[in-house]
mmCIF file of N, CA and C in Angstrom:
data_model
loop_
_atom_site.group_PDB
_atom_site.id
_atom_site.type_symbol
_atom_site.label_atom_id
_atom_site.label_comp_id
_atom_site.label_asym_id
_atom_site.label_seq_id
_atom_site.Cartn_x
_atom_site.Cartn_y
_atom_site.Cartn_z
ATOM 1 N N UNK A 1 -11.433 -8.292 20.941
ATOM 2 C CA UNK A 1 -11.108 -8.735 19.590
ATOM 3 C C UNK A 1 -9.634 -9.132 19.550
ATOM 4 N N UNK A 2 -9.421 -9.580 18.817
ATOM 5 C CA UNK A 2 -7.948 -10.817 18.634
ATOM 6 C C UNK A 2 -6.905 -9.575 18.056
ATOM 7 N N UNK A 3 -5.531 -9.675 17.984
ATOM 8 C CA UNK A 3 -4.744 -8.192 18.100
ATOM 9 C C UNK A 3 -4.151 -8.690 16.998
ATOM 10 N N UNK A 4 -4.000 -10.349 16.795
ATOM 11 C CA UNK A 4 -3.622 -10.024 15.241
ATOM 12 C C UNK A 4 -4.902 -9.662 14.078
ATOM 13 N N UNK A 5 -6.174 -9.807 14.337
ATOM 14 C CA UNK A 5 -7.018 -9.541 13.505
ATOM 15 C C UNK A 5 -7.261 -7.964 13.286
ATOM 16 N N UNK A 6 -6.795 -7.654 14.340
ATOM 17 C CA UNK A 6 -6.844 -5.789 13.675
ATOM 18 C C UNK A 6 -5.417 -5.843 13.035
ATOM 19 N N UNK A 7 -4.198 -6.457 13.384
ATOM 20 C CA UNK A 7 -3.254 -5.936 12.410
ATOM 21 C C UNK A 7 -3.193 -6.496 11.405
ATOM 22 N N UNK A 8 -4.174 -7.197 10.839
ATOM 23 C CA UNK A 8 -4.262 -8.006 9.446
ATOM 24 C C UNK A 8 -4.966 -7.131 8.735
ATOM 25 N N UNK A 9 -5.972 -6.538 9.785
ATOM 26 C CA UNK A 9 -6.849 -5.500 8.709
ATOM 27 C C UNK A 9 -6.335 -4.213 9.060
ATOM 28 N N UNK A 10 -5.844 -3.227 9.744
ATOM 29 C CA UNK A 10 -5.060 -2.984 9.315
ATOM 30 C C UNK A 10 -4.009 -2.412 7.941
ATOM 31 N N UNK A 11 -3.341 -3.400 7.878
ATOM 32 C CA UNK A 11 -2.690 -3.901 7.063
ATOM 33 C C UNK A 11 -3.271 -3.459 5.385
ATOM 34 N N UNK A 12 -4.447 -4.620 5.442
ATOM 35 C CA UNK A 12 -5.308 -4.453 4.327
ATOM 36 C C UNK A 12 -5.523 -3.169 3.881
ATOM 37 N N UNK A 13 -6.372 -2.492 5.521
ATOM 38 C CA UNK A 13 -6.276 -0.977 5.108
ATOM 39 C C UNK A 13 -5.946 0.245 4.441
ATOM 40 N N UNK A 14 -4.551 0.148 5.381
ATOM 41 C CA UNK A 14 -3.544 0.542 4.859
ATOM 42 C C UNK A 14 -3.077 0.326 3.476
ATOM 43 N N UNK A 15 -2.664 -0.646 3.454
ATOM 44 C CA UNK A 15 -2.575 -1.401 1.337
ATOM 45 C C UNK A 15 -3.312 -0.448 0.437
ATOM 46 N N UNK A 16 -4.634 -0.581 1.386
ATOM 47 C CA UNK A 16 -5.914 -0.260 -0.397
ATOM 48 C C UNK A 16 -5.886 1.359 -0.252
ATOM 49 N N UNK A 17 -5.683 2.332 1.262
ATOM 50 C CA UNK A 17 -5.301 3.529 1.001
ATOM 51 C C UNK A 17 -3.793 3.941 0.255
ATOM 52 N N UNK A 18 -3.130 3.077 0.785
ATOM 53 C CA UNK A 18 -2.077 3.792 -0.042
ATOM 54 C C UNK A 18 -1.927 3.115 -1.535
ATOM 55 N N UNK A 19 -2.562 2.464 -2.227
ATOM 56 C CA UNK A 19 -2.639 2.026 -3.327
ATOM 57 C C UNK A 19 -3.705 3.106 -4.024
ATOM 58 N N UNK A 20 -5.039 3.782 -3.461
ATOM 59 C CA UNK A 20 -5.424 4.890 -3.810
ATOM 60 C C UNK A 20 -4.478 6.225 -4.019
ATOM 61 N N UNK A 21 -3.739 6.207 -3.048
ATOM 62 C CA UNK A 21 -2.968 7.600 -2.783
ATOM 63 C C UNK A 21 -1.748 7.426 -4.098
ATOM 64 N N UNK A 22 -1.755 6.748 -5.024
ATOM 65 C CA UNK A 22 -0.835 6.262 -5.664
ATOM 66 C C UNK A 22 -0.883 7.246 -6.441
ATOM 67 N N UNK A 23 0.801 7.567 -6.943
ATOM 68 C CA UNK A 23 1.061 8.989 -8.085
ATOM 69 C C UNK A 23 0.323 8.646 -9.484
ATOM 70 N N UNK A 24 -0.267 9.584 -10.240
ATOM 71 C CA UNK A 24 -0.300 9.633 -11.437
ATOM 72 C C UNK A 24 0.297 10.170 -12.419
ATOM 73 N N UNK A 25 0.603 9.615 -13.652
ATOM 74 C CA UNK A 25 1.347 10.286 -14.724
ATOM 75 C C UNK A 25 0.299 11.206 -15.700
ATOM 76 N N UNK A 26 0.970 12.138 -16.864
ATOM 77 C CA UNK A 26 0.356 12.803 -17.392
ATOM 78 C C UNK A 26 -0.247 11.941 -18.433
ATOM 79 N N UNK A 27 -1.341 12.052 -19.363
ATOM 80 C CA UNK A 27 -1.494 11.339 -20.422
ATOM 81 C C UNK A 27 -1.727 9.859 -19.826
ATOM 82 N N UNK A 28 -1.288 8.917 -18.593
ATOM 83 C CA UNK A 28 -1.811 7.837 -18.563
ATOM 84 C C UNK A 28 -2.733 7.726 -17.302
ATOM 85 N N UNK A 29 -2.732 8.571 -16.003
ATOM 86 C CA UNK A 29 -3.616 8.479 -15.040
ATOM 87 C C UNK A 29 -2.402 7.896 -14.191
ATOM 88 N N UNK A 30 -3.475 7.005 -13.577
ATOM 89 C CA UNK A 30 -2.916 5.951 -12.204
ATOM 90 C C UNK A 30 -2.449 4.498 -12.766
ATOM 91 N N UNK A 31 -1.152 4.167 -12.813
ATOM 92 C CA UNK A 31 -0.998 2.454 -13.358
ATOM 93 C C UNK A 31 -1.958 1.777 -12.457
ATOM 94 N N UNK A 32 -1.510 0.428 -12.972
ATOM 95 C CA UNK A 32 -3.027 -0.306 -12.499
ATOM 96 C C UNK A 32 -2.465 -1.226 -11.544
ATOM 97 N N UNK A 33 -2.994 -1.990 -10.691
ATOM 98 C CA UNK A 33 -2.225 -2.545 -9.542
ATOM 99 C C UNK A 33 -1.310 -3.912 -10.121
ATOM 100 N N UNK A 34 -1.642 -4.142 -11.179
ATOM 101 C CA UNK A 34 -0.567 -5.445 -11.785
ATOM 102 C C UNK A 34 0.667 -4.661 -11.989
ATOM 103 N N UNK A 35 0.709 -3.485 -12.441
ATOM 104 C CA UNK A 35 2.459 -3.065 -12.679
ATOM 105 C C UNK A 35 2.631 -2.208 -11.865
ATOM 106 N N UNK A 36 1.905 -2.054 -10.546
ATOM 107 C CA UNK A 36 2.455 -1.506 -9.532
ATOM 108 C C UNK A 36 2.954 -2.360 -8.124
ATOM 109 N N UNK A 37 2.275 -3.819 -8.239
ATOM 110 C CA UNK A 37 3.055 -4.635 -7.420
ATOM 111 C C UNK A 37 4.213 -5.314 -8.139
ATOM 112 N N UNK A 38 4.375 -5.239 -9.489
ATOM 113 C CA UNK A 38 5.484 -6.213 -10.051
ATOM 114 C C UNK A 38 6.726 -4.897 -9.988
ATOM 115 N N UNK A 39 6.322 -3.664 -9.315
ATOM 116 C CA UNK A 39 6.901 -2.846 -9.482
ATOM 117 C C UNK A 39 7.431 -1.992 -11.113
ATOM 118 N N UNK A 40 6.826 -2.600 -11.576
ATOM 119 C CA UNK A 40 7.017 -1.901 -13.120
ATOM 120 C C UNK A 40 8.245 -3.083 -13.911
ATOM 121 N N UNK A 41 8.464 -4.082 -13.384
ATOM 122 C CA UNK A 41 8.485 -5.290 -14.139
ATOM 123 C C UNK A 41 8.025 -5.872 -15.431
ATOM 124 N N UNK A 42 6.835 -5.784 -15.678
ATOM 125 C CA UNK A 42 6.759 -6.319 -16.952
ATOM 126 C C UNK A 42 6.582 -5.007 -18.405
ATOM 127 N N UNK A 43 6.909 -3.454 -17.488
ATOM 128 C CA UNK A 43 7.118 -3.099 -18.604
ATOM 129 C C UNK A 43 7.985 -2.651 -19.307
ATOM 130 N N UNK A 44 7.695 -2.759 -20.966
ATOM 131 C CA UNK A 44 8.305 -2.837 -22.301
ATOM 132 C C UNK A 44 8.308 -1.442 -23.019
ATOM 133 N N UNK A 45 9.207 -1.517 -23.629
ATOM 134 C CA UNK A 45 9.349 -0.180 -24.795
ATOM 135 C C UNK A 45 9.195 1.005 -23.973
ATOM 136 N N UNK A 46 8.638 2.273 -24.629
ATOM 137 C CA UNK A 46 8.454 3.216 -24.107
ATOM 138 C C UNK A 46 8.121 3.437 -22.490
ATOM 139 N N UNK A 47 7.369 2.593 -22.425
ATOM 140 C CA UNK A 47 6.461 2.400 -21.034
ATOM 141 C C UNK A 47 7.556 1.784 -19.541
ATOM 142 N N UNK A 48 8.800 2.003 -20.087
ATOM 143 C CA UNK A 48 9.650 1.679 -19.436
ATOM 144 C C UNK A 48 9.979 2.814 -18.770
ATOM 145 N N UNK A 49 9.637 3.954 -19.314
ATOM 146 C CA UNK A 49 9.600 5.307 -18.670
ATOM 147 C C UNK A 49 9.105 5.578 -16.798
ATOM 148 N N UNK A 50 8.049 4.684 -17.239
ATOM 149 C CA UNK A 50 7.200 4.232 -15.974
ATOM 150 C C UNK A 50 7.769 3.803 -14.960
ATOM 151 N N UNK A 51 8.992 3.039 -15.084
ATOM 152 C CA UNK A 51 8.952 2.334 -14.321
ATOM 153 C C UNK A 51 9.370 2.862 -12.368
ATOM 154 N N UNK A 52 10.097 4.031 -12.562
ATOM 155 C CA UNK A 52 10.526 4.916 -11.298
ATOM 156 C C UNK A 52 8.847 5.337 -10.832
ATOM 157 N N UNK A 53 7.865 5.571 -11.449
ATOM 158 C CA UNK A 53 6.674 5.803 -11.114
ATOM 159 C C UNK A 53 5.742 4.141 -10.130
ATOM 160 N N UNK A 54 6.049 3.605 -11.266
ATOM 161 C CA UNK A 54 5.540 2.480 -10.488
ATOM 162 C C UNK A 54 6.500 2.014 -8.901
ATOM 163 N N UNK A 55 7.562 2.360 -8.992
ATOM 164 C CA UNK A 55 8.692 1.751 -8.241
ATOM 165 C C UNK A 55 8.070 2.606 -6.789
ATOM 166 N N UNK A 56 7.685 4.124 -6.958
ATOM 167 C CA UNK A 56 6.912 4.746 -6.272
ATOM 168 C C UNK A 56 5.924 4.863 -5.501
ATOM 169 N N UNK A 57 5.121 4.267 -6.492
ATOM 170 C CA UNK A 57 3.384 3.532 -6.135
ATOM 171 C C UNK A 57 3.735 2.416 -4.839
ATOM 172 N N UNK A 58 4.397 1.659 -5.407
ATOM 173 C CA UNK A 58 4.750 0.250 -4.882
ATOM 174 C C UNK A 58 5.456 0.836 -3.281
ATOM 175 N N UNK A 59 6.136 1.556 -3.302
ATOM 176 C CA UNK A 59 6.741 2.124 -1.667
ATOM 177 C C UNK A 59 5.503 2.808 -0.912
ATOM 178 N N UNK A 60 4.587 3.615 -1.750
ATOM 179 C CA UNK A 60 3.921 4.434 -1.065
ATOM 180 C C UNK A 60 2.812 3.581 -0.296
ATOM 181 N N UNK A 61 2.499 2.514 -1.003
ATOM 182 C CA UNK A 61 1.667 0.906 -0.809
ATOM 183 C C UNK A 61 2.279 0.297 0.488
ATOM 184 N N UNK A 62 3.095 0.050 0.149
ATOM 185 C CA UNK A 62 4.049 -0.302 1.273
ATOM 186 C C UNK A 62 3.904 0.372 2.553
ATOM 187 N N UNK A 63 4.519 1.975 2.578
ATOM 188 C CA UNK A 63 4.497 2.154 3.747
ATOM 189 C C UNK A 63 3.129 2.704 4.431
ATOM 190 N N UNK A 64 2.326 2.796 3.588
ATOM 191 C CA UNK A 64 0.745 2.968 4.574
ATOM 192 C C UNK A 64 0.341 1.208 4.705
ATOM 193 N N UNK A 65 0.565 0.599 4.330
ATOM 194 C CA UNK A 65 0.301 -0.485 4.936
ATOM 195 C C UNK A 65 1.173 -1.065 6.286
ATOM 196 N N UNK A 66 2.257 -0.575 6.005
ATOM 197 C CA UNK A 66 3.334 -0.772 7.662
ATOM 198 C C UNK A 66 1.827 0.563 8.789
ATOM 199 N N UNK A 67 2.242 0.995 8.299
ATOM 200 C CA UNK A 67 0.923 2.466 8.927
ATOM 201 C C UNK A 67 -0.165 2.173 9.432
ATOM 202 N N UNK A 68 -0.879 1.087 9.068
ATOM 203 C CA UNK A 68 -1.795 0.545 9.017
ATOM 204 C C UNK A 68 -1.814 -0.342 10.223
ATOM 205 N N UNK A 69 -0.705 -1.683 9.462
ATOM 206 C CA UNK A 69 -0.201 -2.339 10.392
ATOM 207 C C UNK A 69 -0.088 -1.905 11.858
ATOM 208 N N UNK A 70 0.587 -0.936 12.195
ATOM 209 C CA UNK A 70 0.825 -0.428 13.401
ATOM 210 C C UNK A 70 -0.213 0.165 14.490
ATOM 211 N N UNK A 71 -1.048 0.669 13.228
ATOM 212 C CA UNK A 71 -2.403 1.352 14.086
ATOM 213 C C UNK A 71 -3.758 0.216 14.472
ATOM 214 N N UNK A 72 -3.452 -0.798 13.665
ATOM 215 C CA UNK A 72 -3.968 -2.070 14.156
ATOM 216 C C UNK A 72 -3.348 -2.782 15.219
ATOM 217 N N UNK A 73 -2.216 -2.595 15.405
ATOM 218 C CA UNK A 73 -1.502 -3.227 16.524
ATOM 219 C C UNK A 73 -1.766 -2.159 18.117
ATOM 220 N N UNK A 74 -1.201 -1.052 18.002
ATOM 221 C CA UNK A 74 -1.890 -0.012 19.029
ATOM 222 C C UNK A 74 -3.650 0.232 19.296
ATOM 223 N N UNK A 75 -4.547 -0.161 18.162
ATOM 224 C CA UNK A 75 -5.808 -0.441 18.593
ATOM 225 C C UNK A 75 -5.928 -1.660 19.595
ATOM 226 N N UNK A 76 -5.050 -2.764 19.421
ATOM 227 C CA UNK A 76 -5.328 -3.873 19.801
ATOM 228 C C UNK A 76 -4.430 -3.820 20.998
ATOM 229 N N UNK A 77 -3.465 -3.447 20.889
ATOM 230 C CA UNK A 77 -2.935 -3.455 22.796
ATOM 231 C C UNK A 77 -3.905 -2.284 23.430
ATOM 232 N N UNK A 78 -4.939 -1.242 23.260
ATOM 233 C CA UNK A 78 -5.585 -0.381 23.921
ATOM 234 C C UNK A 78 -6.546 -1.316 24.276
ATOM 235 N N UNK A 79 -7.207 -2.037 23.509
ATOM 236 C CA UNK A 79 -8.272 -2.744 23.911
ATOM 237 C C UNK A 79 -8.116 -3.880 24.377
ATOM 238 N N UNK A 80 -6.713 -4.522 24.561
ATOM 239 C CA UNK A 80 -6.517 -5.649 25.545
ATOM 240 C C UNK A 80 -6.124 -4.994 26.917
ATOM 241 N N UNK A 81 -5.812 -3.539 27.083
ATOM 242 C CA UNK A 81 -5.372 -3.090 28.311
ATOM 243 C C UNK A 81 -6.297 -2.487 28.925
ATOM 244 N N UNK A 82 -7.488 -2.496 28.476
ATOM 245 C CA UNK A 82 -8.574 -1.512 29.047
ATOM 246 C C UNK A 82 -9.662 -2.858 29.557
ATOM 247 N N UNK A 83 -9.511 -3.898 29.290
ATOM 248 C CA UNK A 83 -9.730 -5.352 29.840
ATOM 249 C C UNK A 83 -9.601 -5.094 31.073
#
């Protein structure tokens, strides 16, 4: 299999676990993935409170997808070296 196609998925992987693993607040749950990739950008008023939460989400997204990334890349040099 092609070694960038595992680190694309991967990647993906990674993304949608650590977008699960994402913190929740009291009273609102889990933000939703629009103000957790804009990083808490578009929000207003009170909900500005949020925004170190979302800023959170958005890193934790991040680095299981580098995580991801990587373990797609080490799947894929094992199985080009065992060739």
């Amino acid at each position: 299999m092609n070694r960038a196609v595992l680190i694309v998925a991967g990647i993906l992987i990674g993304g949608l676990i650590g977008f699960q693993m994402r913190p929740s607040v009291m009273f609102v749950g889990q933000l939703p993935f629009q103000t957790v990739i804009t990083r808490g950008a578009g929000l207003r008023g009170l909900d500005q409170l949020l925004i170190s939460v979302a800023q959170q989400s958005f890193n934790i997204m991040c680095v299981a997808a580098l995580i991801g990334g990587a373990m797609g890349f080490g799947v894929g040099h094992f199985l080009n070296t065992r060739r």
